[in-house]
Coordinates of C-alpha atoms in Angstrom, one line a residue:
Chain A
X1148 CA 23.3 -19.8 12.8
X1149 CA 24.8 -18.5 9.4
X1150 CA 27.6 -19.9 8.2
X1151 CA 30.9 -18.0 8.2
X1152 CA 31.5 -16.6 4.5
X1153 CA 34.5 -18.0 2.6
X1154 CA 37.1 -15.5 0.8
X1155 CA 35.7 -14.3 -1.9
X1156 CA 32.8 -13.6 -0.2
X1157 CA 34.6 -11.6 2.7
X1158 CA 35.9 -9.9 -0.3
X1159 CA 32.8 -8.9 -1.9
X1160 CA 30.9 -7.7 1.7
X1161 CA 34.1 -5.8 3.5
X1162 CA 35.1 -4.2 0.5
X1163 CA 31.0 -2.8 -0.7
X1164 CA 30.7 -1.8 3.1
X1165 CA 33.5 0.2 2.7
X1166 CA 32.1 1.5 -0.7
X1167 CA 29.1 2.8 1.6
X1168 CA 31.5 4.3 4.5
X1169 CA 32.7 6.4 1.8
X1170 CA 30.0 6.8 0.2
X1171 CA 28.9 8.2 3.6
X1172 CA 31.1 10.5 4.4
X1173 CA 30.6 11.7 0.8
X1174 CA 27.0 12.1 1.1
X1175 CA 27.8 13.9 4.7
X1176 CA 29.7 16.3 3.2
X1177 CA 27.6 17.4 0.6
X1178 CA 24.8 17.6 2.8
X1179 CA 27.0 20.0 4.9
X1180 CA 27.4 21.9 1.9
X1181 CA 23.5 22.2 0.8
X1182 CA 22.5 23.0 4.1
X1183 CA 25.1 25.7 5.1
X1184 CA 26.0 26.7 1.2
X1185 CA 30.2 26.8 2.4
X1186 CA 32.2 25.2 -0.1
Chain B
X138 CA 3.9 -24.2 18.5
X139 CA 0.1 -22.7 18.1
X140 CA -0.5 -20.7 16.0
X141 CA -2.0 -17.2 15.9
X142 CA -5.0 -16.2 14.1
X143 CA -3.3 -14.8 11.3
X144 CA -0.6 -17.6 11.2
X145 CA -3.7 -19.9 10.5
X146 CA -5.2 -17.9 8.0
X147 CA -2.2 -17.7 6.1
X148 CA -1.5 -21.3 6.3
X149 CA -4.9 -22.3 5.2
X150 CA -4.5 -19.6 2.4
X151 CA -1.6 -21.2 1.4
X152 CA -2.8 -24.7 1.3
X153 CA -5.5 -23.9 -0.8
X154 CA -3.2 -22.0 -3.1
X155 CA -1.1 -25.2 -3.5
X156 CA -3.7 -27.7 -3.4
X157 CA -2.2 -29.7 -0.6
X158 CA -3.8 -33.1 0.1
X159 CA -4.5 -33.9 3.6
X160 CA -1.8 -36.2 4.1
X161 CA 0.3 -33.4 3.6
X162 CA -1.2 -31.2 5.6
X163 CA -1.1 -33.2 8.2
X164 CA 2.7 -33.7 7.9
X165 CA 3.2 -29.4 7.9
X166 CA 0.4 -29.1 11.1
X167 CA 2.5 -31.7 12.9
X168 CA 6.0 -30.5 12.4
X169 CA 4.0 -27.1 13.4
X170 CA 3.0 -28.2 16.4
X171 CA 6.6 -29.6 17.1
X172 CA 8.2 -26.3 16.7
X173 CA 9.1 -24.7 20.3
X174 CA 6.9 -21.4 21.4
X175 CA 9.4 -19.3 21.5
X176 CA 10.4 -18.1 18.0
X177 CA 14.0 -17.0 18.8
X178 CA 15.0 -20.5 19.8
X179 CA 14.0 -21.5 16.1
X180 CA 16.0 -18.8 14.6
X181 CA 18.9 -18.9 16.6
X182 CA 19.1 -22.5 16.0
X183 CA 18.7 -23.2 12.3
X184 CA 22.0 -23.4 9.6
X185 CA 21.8 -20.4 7.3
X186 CA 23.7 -19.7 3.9
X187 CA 25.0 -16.3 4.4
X188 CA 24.2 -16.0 0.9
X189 CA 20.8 -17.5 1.0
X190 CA 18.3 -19.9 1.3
X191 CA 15.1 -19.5 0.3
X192 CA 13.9 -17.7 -2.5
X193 CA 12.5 -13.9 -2.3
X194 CA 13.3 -11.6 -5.1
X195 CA 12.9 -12.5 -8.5
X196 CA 15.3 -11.4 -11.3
X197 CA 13.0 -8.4 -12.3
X198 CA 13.5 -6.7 -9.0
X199 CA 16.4 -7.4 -8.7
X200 CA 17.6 -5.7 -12.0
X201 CA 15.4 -3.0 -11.0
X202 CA 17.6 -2.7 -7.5
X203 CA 21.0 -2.2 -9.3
X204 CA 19.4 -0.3 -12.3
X205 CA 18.3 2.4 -9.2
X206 CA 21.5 1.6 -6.9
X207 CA 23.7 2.8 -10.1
X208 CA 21.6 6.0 -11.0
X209 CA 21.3 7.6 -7.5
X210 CA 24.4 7.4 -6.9
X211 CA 25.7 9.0 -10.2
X212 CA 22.9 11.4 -10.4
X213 CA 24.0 12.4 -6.6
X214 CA 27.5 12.8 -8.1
X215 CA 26.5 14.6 -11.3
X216 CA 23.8 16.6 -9.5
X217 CA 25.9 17.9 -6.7
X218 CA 28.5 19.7 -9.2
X219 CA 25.5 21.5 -11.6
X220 CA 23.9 22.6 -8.5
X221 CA 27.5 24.3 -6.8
X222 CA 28.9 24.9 -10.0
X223 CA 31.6 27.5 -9.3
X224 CA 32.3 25.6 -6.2
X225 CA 36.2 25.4 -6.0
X226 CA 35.2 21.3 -5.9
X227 CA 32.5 21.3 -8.7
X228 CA 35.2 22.8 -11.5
X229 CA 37.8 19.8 -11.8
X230 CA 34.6 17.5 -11.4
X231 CA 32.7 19.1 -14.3
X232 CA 36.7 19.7 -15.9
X233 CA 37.1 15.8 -15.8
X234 CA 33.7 14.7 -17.1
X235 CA 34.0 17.2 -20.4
X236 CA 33.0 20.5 -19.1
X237 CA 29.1 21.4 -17.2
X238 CA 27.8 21.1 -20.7
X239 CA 28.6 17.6 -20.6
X240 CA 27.8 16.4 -16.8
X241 CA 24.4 18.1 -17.5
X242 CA 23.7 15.8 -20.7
X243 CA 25.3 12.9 -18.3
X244 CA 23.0 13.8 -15.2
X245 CA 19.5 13.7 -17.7
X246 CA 20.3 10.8 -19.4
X247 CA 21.1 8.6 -16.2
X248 CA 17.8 10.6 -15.0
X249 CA 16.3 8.7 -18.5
X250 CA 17.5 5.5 -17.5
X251 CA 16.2 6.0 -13.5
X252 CA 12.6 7.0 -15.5
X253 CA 13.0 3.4 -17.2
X254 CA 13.5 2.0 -14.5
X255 CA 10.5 3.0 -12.5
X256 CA 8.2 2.0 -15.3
X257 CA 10.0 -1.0 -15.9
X258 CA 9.3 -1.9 -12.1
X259 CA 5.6 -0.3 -12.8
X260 CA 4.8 -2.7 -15.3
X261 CA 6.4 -6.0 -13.4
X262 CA 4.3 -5.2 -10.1
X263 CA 1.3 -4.5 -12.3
X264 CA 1.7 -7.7 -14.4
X265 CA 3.4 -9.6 -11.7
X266 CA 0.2 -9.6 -9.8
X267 CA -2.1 -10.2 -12.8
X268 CA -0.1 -13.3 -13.2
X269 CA -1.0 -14.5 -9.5
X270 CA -4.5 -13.4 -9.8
X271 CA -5.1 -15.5 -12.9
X272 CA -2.8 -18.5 -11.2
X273 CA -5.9 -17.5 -8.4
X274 CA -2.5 -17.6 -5.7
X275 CA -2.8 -13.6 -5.1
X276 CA -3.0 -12.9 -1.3
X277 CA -2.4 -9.1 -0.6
X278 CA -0.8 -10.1 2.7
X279 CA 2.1 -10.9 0.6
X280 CA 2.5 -7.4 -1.6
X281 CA 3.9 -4.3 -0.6
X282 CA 0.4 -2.4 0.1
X283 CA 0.2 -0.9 3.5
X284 CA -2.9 -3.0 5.8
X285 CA -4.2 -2.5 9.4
X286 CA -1.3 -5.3 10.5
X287 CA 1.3 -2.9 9.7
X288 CA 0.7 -0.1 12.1
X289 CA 0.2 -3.3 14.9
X290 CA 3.3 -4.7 13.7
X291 CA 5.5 -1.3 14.3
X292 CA 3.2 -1.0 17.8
X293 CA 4.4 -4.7 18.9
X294 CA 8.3 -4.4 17.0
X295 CA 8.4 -0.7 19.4
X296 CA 7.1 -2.6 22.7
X297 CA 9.4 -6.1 21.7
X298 CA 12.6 -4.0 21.4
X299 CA 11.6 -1.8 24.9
X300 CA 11.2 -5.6 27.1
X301 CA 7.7 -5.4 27.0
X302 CA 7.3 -8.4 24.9
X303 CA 8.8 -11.5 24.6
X304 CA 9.0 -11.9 20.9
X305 CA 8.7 -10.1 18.1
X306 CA 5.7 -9.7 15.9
X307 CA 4.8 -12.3 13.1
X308 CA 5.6 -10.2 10.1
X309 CA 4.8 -11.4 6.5
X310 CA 7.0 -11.3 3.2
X311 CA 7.4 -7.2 3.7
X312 CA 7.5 -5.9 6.7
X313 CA 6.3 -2.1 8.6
X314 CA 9.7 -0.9 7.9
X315 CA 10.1 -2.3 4.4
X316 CA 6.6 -0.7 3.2
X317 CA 7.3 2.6 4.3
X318 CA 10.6 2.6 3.2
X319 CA 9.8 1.8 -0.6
X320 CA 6.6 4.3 -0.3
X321 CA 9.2 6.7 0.4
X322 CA 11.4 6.0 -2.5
X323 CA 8.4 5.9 -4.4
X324 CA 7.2 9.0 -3.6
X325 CA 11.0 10.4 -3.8
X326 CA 11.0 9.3 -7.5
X327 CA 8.4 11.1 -8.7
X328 CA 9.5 14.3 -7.3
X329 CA 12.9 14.2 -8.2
X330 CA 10.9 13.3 -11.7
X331 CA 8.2 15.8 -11.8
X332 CA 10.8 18.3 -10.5
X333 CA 13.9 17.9 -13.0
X334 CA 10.9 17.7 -16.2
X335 CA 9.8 20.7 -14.9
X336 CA 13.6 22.1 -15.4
X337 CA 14.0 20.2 -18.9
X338 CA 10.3 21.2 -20.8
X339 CA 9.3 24.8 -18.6
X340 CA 6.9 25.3 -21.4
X341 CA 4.9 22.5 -21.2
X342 CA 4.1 23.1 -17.5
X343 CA 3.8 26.3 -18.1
X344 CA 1.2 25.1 -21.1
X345 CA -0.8 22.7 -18.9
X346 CA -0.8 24.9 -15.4
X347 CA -2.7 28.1 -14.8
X348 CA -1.0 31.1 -15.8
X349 CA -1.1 32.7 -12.3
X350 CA 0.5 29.3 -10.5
X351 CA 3.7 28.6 -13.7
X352 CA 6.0 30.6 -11.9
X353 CA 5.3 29.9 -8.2
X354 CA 5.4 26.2 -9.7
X355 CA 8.9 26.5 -11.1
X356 CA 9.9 27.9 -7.9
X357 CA 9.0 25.3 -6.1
X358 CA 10.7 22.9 -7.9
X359 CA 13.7 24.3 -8.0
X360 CA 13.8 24.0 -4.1
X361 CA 12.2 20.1 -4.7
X362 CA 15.1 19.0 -6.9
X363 CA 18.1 19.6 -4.5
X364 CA 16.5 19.0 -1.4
X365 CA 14.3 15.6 -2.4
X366 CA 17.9 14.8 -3.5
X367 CA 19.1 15.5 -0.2
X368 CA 16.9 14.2 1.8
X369 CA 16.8 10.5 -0.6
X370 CA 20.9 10.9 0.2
X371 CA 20.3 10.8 4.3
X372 CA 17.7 7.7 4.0
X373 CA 19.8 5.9 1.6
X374 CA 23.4 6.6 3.9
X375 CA 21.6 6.2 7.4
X376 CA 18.7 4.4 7.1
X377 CA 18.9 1.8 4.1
X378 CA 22.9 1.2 4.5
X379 CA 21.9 0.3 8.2
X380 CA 19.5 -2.0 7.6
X381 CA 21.3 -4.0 5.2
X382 CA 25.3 -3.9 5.9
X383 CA 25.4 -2.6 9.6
X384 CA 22.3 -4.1 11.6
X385 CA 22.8 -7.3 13.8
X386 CA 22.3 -10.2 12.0
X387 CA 23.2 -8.5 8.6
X388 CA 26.5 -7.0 8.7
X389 CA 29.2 -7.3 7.0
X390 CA 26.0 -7.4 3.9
X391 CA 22.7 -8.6 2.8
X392 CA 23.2 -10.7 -0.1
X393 CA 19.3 -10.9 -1.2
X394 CA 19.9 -8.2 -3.8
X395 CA 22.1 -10.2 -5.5
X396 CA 21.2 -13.6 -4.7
X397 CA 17.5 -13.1 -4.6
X398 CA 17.5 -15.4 -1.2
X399 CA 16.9 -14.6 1.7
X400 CA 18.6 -16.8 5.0
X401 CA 16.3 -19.3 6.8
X402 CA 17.1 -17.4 10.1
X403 CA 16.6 -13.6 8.9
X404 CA 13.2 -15.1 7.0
X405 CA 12.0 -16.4 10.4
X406 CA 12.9 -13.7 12.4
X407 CA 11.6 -11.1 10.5
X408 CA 9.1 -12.4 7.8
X409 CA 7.6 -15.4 9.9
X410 CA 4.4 -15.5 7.6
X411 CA 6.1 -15.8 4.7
X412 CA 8.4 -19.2 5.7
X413 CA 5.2 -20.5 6.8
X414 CA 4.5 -20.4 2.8
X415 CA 7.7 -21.6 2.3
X416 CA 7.0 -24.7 4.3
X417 CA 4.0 -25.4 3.1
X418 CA 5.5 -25.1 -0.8
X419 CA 8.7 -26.3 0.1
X420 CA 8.8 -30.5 1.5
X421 CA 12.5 -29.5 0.9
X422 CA 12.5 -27.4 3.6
X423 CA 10.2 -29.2 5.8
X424 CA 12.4 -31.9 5.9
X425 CA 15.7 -29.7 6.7
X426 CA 14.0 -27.6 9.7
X427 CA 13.0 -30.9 11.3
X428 CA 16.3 -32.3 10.7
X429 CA 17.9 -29.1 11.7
X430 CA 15.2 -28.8 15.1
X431 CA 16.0 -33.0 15.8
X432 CA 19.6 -32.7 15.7
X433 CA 19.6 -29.5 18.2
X434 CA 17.0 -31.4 20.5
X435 CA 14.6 -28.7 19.7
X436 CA 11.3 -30.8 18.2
X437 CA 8.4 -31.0 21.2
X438 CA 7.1 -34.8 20.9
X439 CA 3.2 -34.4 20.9
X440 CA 1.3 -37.7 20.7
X441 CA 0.5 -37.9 16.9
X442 CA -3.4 -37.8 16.1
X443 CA -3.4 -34.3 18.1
X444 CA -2.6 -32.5 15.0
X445 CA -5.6 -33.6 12.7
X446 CA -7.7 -31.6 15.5
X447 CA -6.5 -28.3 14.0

């Protein structure tokens, strides 16, 4: 059982696994555009 | 709980590293033997700090994690403009950073700092292990390197998650996944190295490689750079990002790579091996699993005296 995380620390996980969502997408995109060259 | 083979040999590895008296010993075999069968009821069971308990990574590697987490990403972001440069979304980029002039002299000096980095983690695996070896604690069950176990591992992890088995395998500090993983990045580095030198100093290649191969080489790395890149940017998004923010049992994020901790449960789970080590160099923790195990009813009473028969 882990513990439930207090603010700060919801703060500091939600927010950097957001930073990789985007970071996602981002990467998706350009991946799109290496593979099919359309920009 | 009995023990496998390699359970046993790990414990009596470990025993031997730390010079544990008998009375100890016996203490660790007996709360051993008290633990239930079934793994998952130990894991399930035990309080973890979400931002960890015991100790994994030390402040070398973990310097080395957010030295490479900062350069890929800003090389991806500085690479992707250089290579699409008339790209209607490449020109306010390379506008806003001073011009392609500029992200280029940006994009090779992260790539310097990425360089130092891997030699910087070069030197602390190299040295790290010389350090055990003269300590006479080095077991290679504990590195990185790839053994037999590993490919039995993925085998029993693949048959676990289909309902064919009833637990999962006893895995040690790194794990089938974690091993091929880092090969990868390893590997990944030095092409995306090899590769953008090859851009930076043509002439020295072209000095050190036969005259007939120079230009095919070039050639080839010219496809390497962008597509190692691209290929580092679909592990890192899918595969790595999973495992350490989306998988059960990690999400919403794994602390370790700031922390340098891992959680009791995720330690059990997945690196069982390993936190029989920690038990063994840890009566701190001995005394909190049994207290943990106690409380939740979860200790088997054996008659003591069995255990000195191990």
């Amino acid at each position: 059982m882990i513990s439930p995380l207090n603010f700060w620390q919801k703060v500091v996980a939600y927010s950097s696994l957001a930073a990789v969502l985007i970071f996602t997408i981002l990467g998706m995109l350009a991946i799109y555009v290496l593979l099919t060259g359309e920009y | 709980m009995k023990l496998t083979e390699e359970a046993r040999s790990i414990l009596e590895t470990s025993y031997k590293h730390n010079r544990i008296g008998d009375t100890e010993r016996q203490e660790i075999e007996f709360l051993i033997e008290s633990l239930p069968e079934d793994r998952k009821l130990i894991y399930k069971n035990v309080d973890s700090n979400p931002i960890g308990d015991l100790e994994r990574y030390s402040i070398h590697i973990r310097l080395q994690h957010m030295l490479t987490f900062v350069t890929f990403l800003t090389l991806a972001f500085t690479g992707l403009p250089i290579l699409f440069l008339h790209a209607f979304w490449a020109e306010p980029f390379n506008i806003l950073l001073g011009g392609i002039e500029i992200t280029r002299i940006i994009h090779r000096t992260i790539a310097m700092i990425m360089i130092f980095t891997m030699v910087y983690h070069i030197f602390t695996i190299i040295f790290g292990a010389m350090l055990t070896i003269k300590q006479r604690r080095f077991d290679v069950r504990r590195t990185i390197l790839p053994l037999m176990k590993d490919f039995y591992d993925f085998r029993d992890d693949i048959l676990y998650f289909a309902g064919k088995k009833e637990q999962r395998p006893e895995m040690d500090k790194f794990m089938y996944k974690q091993k091929i993983h880092y090969f990868a990045a390893g590997f990944g580095n030095t092409v995306m190295i090899v590769s953008g030198s090859a851009f930076l100093f043509p002439e020295f290649w072209a000095s050190i490689l036969p005259e007939s191969y120079a230009s095919y080489f070039q050639e080839l790395m010219r496809l390497s750079h962008p597509h190692e890149a691209l290929l580092a940017l679909l592990v890192i998004a899918f595969w790595h990002w999973y495992n350490v923010h989306l998988a059960p049992g990690r999400f919403p994020m794994q602390w370790t790579f700031l922390s340098g901790k891992i959680t009791r449960e995720h330690q059990i789970e997945e690196h069982f091996l390993e936190y029989l080590r920690n038990l063994v160099e840890s009566p701190e923790e001995r005394e909190q699993l049994r207290e943990m195990m106690n409380r939740k009813g979860l200790l088997q009473t054996s008659t003591p005296g069995e255990e000195t028969t191990a």
